[in-house]
Coordinates of C-alpha atoms in Angstrom, one line a residue:
X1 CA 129.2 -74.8 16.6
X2 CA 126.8 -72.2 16.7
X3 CA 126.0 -73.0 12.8
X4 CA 125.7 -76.8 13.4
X5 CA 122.9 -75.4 16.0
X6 CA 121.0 -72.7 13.9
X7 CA 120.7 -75.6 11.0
X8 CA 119.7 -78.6 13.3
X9 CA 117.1 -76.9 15.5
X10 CA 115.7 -74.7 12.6
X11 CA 114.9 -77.7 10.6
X12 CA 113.5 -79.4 13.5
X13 CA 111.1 -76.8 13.9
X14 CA 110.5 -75.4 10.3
X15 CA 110.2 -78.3 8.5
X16 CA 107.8 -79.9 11.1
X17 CA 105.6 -76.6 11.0
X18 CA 105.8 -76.2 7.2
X19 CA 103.4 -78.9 7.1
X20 CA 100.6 -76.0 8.0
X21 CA 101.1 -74.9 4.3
X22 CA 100.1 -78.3 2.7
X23 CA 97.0 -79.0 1.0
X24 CA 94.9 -81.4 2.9
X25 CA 93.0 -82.1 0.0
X26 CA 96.4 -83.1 -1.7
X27 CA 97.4 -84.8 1.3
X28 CA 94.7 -87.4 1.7
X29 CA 95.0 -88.2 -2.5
X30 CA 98.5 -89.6 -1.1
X31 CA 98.1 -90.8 2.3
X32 CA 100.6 -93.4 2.9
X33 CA 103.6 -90.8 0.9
X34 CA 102.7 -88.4 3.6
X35 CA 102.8 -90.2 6.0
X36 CA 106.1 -91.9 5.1
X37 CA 107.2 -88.4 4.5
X38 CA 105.8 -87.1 7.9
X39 CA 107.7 -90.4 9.3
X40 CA 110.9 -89.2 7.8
X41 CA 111.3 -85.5 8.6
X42 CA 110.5 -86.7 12.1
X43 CA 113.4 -89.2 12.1
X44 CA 115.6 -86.4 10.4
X45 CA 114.6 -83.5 12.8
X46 CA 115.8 -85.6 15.9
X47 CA 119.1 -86.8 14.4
X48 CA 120.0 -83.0 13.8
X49 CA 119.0 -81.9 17.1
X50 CA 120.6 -84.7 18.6
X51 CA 123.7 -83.6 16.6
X52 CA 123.1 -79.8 17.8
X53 CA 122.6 -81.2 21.3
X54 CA 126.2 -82.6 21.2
X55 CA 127.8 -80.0 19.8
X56 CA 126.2 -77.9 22.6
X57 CA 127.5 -80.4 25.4
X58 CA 131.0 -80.7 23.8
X59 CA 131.2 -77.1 23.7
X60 CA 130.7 -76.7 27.2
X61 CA 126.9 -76.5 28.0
X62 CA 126.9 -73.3 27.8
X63 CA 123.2 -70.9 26.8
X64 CA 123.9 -70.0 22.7
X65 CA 120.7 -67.9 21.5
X66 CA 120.3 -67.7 17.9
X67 CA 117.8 -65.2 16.6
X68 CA 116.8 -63.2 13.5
X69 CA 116.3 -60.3 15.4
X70 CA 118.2 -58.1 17.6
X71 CA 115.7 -58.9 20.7
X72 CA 115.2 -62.1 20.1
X73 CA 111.5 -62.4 18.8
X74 CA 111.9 -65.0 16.6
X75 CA 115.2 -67.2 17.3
X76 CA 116.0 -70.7 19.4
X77 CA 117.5 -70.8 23.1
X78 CA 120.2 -73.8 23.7
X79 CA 120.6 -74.8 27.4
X80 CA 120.0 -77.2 29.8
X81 CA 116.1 -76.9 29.9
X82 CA 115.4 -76.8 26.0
X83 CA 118.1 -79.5 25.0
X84 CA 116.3 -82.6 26.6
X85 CA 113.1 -81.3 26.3
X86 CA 113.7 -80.8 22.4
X87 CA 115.6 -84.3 21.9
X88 CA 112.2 -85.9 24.0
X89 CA 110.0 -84.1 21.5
X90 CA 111.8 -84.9 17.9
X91 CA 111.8 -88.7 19.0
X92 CA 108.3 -89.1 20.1
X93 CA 107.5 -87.1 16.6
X94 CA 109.6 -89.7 15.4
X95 CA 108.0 -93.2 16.7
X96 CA 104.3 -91.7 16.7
X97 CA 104.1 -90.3 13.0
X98 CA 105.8 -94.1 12.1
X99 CA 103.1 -95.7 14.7
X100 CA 100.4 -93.3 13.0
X101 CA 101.2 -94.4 9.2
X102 CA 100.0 -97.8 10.1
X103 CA 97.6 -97.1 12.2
X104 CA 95.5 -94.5 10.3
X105 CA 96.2 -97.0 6.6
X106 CA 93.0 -96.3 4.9
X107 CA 91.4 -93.6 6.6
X108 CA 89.8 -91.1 4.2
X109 CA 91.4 -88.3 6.4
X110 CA 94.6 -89.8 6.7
X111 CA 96.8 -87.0 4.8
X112 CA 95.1 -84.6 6.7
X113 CA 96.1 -86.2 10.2
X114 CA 99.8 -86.4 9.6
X115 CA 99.5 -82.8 8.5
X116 CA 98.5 -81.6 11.6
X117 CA 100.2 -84.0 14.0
X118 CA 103.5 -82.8 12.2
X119 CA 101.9 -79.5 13.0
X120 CA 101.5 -80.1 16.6
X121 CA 105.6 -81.4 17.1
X122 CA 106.7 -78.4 15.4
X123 CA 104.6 -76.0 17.6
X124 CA 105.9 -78.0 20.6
X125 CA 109.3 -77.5 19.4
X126 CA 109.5 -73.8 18.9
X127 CA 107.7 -73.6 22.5
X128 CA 110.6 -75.4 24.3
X129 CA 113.3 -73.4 21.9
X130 CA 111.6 -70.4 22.4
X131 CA 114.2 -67.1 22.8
X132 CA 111.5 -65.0 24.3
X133 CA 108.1 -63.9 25.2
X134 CA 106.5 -63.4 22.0
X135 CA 107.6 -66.7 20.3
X136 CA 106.8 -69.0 23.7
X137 CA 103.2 -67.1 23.7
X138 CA 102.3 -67.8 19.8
X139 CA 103.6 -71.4 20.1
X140 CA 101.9 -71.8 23.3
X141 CA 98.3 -71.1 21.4
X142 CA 99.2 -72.6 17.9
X143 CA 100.0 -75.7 19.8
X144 CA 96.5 -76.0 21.5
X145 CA 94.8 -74.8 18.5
X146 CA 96.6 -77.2 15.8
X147 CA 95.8 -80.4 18.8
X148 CA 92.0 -79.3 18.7
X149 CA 91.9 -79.9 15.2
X150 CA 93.5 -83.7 16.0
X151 CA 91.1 -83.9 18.8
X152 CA 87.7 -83.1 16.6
X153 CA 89.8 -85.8 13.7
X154 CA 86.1 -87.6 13.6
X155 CA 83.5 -84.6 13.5
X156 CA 80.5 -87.7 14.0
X157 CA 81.4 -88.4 17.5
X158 CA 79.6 -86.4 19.4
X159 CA 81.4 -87.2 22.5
X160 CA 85.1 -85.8 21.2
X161 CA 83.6 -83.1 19.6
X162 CA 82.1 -81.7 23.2
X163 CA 85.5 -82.9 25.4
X164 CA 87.2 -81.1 22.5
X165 CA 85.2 -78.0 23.2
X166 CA 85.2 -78.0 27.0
X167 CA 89.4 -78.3 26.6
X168 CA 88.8 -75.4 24.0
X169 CA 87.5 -73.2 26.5
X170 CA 89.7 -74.3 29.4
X171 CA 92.8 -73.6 26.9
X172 CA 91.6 -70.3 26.1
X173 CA 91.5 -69.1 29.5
X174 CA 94.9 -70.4 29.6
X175 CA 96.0 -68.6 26.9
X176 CA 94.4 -65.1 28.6
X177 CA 96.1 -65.3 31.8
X178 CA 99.5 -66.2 29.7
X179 CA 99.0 -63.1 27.5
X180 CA 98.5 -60.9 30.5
X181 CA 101.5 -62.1 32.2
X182 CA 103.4 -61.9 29.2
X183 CA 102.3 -58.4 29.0
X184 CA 102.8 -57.2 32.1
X185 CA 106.6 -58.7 32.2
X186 CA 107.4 -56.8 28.9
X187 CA 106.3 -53.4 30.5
X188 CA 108.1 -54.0 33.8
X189 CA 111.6 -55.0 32.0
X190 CA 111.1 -53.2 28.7
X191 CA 112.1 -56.0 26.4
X192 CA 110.8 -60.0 25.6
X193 CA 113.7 -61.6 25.8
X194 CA 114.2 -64.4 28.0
X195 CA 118.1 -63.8 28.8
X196 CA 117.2 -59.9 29.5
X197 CA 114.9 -60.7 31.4
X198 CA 116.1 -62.8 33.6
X199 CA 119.8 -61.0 33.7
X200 CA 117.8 -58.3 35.1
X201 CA 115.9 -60.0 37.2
X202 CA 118.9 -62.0 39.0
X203 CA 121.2 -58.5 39.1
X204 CA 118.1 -56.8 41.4
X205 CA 118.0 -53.9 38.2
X206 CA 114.2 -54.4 37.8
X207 CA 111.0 -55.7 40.4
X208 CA 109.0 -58.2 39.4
X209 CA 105.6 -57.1 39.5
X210 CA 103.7 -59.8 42.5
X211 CA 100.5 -60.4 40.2
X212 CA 102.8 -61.8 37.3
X213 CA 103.9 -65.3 39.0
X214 CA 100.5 -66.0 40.4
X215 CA 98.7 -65.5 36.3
X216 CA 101.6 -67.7 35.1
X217 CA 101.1 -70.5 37.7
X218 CA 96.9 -70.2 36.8
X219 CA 97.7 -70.6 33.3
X220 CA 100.0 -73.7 34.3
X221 CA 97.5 -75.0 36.4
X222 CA 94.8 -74.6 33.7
X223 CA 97.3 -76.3 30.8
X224 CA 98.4 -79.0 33.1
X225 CA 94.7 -80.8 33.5
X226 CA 94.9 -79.8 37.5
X227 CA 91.9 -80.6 39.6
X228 CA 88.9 -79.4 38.6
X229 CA 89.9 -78.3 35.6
X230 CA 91.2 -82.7 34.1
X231 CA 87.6 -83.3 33.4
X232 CA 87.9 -83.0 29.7
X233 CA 91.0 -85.2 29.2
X234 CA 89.8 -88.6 30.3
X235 CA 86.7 -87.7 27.5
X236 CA 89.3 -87.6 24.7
X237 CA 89.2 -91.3 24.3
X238 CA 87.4 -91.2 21.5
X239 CA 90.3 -89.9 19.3
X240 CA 92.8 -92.3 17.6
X241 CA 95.3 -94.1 19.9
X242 CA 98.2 -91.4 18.4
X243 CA 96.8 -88.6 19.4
X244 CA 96.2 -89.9 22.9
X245 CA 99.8 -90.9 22.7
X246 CA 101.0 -87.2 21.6
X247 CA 98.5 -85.6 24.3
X248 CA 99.3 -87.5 27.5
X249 CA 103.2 -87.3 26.5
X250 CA 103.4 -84.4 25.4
X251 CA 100.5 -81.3 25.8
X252 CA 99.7 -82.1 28.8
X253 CA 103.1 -80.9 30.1
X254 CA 102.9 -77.7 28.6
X255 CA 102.1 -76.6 32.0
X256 CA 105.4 -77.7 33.6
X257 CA 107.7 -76.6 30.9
X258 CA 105.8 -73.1 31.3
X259 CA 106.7 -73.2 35.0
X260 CA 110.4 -74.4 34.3
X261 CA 111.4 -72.1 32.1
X262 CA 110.1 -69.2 34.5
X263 CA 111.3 -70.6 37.6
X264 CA 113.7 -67.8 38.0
X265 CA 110.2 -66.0 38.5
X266 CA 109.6 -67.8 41.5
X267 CA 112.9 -68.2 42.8
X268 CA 113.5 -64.2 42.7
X269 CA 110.1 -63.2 44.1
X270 CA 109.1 -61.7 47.3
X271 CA 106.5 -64.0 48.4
X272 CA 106.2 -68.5 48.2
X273 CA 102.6 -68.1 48.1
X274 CA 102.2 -68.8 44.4
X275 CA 104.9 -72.0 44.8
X276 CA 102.3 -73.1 47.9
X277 CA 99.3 -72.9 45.2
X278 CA 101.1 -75.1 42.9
X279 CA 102.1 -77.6 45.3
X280 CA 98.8 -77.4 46.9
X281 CA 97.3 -78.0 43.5
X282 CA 99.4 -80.9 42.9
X283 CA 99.0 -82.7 45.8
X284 CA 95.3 -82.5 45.2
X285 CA 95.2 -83.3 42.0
X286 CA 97.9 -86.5 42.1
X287 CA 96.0 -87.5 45.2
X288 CA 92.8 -87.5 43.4
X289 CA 93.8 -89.1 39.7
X290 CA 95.6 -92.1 42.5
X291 CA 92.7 -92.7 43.6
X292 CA 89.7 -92.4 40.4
X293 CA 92.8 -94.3 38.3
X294 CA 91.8 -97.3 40.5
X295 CA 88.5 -98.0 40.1
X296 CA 88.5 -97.4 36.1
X297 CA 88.2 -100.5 34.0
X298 CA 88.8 -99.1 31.1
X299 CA 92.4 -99.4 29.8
X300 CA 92.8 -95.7 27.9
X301 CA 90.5 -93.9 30.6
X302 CA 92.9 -95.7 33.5
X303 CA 96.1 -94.4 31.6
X304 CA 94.0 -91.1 31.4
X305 CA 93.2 -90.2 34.8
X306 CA 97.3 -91.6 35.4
X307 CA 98.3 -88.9 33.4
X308 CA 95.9 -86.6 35.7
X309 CA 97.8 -87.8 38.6
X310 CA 101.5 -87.5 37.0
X311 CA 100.8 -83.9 36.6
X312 CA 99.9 -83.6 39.5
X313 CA 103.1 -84.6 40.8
X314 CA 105.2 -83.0 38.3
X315 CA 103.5 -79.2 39.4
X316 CA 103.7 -80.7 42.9
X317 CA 107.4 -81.0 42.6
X318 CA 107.6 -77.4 41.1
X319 CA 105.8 -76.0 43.6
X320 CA 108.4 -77.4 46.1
X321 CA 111.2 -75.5 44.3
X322 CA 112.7 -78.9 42.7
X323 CA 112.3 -78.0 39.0
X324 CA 115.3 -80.1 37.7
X325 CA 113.4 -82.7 39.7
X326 CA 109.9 -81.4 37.3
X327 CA 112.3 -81.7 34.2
X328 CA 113.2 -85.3 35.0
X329 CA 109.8 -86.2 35.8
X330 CA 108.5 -84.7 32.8
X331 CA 111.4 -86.5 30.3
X332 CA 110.4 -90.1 32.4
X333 CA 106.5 -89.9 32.1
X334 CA 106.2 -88.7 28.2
X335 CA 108.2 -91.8 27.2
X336 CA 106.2 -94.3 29.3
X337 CA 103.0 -92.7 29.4
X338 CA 103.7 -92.8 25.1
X339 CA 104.9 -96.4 25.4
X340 CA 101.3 -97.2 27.4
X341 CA 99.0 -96.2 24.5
X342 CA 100.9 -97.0 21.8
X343 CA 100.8 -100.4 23.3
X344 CA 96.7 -100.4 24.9
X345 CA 95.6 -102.8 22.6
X346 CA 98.2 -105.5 23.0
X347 CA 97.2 -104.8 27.1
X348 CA 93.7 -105.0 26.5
X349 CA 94.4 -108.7 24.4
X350 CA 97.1 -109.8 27.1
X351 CA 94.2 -109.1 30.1
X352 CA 91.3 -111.3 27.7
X353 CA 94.0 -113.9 27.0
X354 CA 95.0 -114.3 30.7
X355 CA 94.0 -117.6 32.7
X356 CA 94.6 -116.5 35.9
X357 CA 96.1 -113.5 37.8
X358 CA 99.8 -113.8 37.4
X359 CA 99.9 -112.9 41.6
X360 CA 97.0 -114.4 43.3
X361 CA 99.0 -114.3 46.9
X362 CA 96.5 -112.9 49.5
X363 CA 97.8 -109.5 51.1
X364 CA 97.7 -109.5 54.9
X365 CA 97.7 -106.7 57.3
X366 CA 100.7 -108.2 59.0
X367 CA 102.2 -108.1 55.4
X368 CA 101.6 -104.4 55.3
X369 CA 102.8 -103.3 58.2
X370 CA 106.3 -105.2 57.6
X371 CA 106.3 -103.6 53.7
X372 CA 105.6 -100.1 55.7
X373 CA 108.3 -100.4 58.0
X374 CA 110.9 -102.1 55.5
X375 CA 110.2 -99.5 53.0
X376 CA 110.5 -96.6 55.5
X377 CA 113.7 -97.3 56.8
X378 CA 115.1 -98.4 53.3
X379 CA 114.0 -94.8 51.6
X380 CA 115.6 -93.1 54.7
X381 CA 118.5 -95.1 54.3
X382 CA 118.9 -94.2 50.1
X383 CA 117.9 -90.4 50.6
X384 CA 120.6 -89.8 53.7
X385 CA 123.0 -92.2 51.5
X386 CA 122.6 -90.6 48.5
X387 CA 120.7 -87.3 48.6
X388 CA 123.0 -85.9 51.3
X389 CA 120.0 -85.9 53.9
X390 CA 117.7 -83.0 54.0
X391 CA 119.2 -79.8 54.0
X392 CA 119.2 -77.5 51.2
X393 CA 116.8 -79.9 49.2
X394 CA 114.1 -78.3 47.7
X395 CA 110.8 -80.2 48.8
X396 CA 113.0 -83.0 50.7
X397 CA 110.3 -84.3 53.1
X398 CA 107.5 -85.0 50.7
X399 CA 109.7 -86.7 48.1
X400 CA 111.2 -88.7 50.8
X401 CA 108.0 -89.4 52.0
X402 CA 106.6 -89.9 48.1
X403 CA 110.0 -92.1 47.9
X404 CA 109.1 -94.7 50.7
X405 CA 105.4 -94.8 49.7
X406 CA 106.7 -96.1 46.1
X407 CA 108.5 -98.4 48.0
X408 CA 106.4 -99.5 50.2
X409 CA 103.8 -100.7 47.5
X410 CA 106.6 -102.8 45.9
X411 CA 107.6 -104.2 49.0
X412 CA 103.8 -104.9 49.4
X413 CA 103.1 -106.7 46.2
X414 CA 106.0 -108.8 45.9
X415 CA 105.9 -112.4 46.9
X416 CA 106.5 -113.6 50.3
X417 CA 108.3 -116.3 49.8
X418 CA 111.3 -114.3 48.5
X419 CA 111.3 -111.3 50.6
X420 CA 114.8 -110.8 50.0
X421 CA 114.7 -110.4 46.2
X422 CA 111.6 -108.3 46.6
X423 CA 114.0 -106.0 49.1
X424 CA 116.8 -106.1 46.7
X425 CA 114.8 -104.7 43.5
X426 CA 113.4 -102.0 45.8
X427 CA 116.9 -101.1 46.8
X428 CA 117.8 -100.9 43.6
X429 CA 115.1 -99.1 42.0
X430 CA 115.0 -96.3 44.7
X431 CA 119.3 -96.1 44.1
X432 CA 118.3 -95.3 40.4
X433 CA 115.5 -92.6 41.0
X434 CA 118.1 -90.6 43.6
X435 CA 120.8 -91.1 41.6
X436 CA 118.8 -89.9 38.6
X437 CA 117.3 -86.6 40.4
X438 CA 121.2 -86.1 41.4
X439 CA 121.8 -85.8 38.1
X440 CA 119.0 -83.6 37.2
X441 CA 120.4 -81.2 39.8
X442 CA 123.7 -81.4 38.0
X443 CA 122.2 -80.8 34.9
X444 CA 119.7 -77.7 35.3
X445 CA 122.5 -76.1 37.6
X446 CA 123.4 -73.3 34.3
X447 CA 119.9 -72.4 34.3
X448 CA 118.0 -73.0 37.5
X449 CA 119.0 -73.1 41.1
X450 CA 117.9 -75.9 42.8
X451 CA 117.8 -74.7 46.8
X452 CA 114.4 -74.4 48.2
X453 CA 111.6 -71.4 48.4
X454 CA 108.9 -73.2 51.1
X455 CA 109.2 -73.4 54.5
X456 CA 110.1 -76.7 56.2
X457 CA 107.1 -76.2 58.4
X458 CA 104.7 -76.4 54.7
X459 CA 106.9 -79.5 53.1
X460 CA 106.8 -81.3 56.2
X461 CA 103.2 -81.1 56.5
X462 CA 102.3 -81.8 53.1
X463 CA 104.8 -85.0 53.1
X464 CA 102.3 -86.4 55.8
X465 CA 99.2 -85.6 53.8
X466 CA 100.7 -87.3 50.9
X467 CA 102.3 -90.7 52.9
X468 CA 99.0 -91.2 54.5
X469 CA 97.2 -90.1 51.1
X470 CA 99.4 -93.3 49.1
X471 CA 98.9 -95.8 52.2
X472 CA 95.2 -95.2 52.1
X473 CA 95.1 -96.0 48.4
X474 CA 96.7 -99.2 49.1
X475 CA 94.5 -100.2 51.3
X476 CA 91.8 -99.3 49.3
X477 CA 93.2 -101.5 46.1
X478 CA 92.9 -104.6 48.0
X479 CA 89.8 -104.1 50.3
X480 CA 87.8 -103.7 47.3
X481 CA 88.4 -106.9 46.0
X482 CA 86.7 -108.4 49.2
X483 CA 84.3 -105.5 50.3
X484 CA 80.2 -106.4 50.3
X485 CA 78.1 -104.4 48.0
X486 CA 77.1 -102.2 51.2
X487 CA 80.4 -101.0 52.7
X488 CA 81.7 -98.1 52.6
X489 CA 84.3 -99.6 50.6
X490 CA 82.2 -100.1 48.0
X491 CA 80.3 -97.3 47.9
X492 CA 83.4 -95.1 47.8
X493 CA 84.9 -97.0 44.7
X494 CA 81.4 -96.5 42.8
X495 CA 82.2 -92.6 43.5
X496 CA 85.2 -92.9 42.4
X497 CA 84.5 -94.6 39.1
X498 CA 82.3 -91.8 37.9
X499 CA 84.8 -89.1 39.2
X500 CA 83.3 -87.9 42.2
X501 CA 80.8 -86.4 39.5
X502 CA 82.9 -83.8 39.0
X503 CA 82.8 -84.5 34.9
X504 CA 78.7 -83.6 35.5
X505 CA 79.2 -80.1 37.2
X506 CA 81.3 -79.2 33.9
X507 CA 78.9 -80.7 31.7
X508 CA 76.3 -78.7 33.2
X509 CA 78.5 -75.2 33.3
X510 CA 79.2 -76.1 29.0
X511 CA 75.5 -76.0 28.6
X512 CA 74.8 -73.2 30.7
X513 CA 77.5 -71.3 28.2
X514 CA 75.8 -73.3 25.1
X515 CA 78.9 -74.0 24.1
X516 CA 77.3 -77.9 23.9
X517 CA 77.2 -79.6 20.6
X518 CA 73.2 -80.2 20.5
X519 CA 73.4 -76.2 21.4
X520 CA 75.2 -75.3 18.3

């Protein structure tokens, strides 16, 4: 087995990030073979971790580490974390390098762009199969690095070139706090490797020095576009619709993979206070992208400030101590969020072709007031039914409370004249999520405990923030379709379309740093 796994997953990575030694000159003289070829090694990497992946589940899902070294500095790690994160990855290289080869057919830089998206998947990979310190930190920074040059594919638009450089200097910070981290864990446990590490960590043999969680949840929080720190994503429109596509479904959760794979961190540590900032942090943030996501009317900005919110909830959810449920959440959003830009321009025709809304039933008050109550008592129902009820659950109030606000909104814009189907496909959607975090919780259970690390007193609260938080937004989406240019209504949707102006502030801070392109 172990040889079926060394050869699948090393030619996952390696031939993906042996595309750093091509020519780009020789590239673009051959686009469409590149790209064909990028196509295929994408294809061929995930078959052969898909293989590897089987032969690790038939073998009894137990951790293998394969390394070149004797401490692990160079190697891959096969568990229940890197498995579906490194199946997730290969397929998306998969469907965007065959997406891209079309798109991109005649660019002059066209050889150049499959070189380093193939780049970016292999980086990706060797993060998630990471054995240790060392590796995770190098592919954590050759990752951002090899996306930059993606994001700066067209040097003549001024505008990527300056988001570009904003997420440059965010990223690097990142990378600083990571590196320090990194460093200080070596020191304390006197070796880089993850299963060390940890083995000491769980068997009491070695403290965890307190500053080390709190640097690797800033350099999370930094990755993972948190609030205030998004404002450079939603400015990276002006890349091509792949790179979008590889960004919002994959980068972007560099953050929560980082805080995954060092959950034993947090589990083990003396203090929840760094767990509190990240929920804190996500709340925030998923409340805020909700809301700004709203009022956008473009189609790629509204998917961008969606992915803002997502990972919001994803660091939300780790910050609660459900990381299986972070895992799940980050496997579910990369394949839609992927699947929405890959597919923005038949959305943007289907909304020009459109006669009429498709729902043009008005929304009463009565009507939300019946979708609140039906939706509260249904999401009770599911989570006592089928999560066991609330002990033991890591962050069990605000996902039951995130649960019935889902639930609510579907019960709220479905028709009335067939309440009972409407009922029925909220039933059964909300059976599928709990069923589906159940299995998460089955699945991590090698790697990662999944019992909780905040106080019922902080979840509880922060479930109310959020509940109220979703119900306001609802209300919001349908009283500005009828507000008058002077309410409140409509002045607070104006704020919200340019970001609360938060997107100025850090335009003002690049210059003050002249890291602006008309200051270069």
């Amino acid at each position: 087995m172990d040889n079926i796994l060394f050869i699948g997953a090393s030619f996952s990575t390696i031939s993906l990030l042996i595309w750093l030694l091509a020519s780009s000159a020789r590239l673009n003289a051959n686009p469409l073979r590149a790209a064909s070829l990028g196509e295929r090694h994408g294809w061929l990497a995930f078959a052969l971790t898909l293989l590897a992946g089987a032969a690790w589940l038939v073998a009894g899902r137990e951790g293998v580490l394969l390394s070149v070294t004797r401490d692990q500095w160079i190697g891959l790690r096969f568990d229940a974390l890197s498995i579906p994160l490194a199946l997730l990855i290969t397929f998306l290289a998969a469907i965007i390098l065959r997406f891209s080869k079309h798109y991109l057919a005649g660019e002059p830089d066209h050889g150049r762009f499959t070189k380093w998206m193939c780049a970016t998947f292999g980086s990706v990979i060797a993060l998630v199969m990471a054995p240790g310190l060392a590796q995770f930190l190098v592919a954590w920074i050759a990752t951002s690095l090899c996306l930059h040059q993606l994001l700066v594919f067209y040097p003549a638009r001024r505008g990527t070139r300056y988001s570009a450089r904003k997420k440059f200097l965010v990223s690097r910070i990142s990378d600083l706090l990571l590196a320090i981290a990194f460093s200080g864990t070596y020191f304390a446990f006197g070796s880089q490797s993850f299963e060390q590490i940890f083995y000491s960590l769980r068997a009491e043999e070695t403290v965890l020095p307190s500053y080390i969680p709190w640097l690797i949840a800033a350099a999370a929080i930094l990755k993972s576009v948190q609030f205030p720190f998004h404002t450079w994503l939603p400015e990276t429109m002006g890349t091509p619709t792949p790179v979008s596509a590889l960004m919002h479904a994959g980068i972007v959760n560099a953050g929560g993979i980082l805080i995954i794979t060092f959950a034993p961190f947090y589990q083990f540590s003396d203090t929840s206070a760094p767990l509190h900032l990240l929920a804190l942090s996500g709340a925030i943030t998923a409340a805020f992208g909700s809301l700004v996501m709203l009022s956008q009317t473009s189609v790629k900005r509204s998917l961008a400030y969606s992915t803002v919110a997502q990972m919001g909830f994803m660091l939300m959810q780790c910050g609660l101590g459900a990381f299986h449920l972070a895992l799940l959440h980050i496997v579910a959003h990369s394949l839609y969020k992927a699947h929405s830009f890959l597919s923005s321009g038949s959305s943007v025709r289907a909304i020009e072709t459109r006669s009429a809304p498709a729902n043009t039933e008005p929304r009463t008050p009565l009507k939300l007031v019946a979708a609140a109550a039906a939706g509260f008592l249904l999401s009770l129902g599911l989570f006592v039914a089928l999560s066991g009820g609330f002990d033991s659950k890591p962050g069990a109030y605000v996902f039951a409370a995130v649960l019935a606000a889902a639930l609510i909104q579907l019960l709220y814009q479905s028709p009335t004249q067939r309440p009972a189907n409407g009922f029925l496909s909220a039933a059964a959607i909300g059976s599928a999520y709990l069923l589906l975090t159940n299995f998460a919780a089955w699945w991590v259970a090698p790697e990662i405990s999944v019992h909780t690390l905040t106080s019922s007193v902080f979840d509880a609260t922060l479930a109310g923030i959020i509940f109220c938080v979703f119900i306001f937004t609802i209300l919001l989406q349908n009283l500005s379709k009828a507000a008058r240019p002077d309410s409140w209504v409509s002045k607070l949707y104006v704020h919200a379309f340019n970001g609360f102006y938060l997107n100025t502030i850090a335009d003002r801070t690049i210059r003050f740093l002249r890291l602006h392109p008309d200051q270069a």
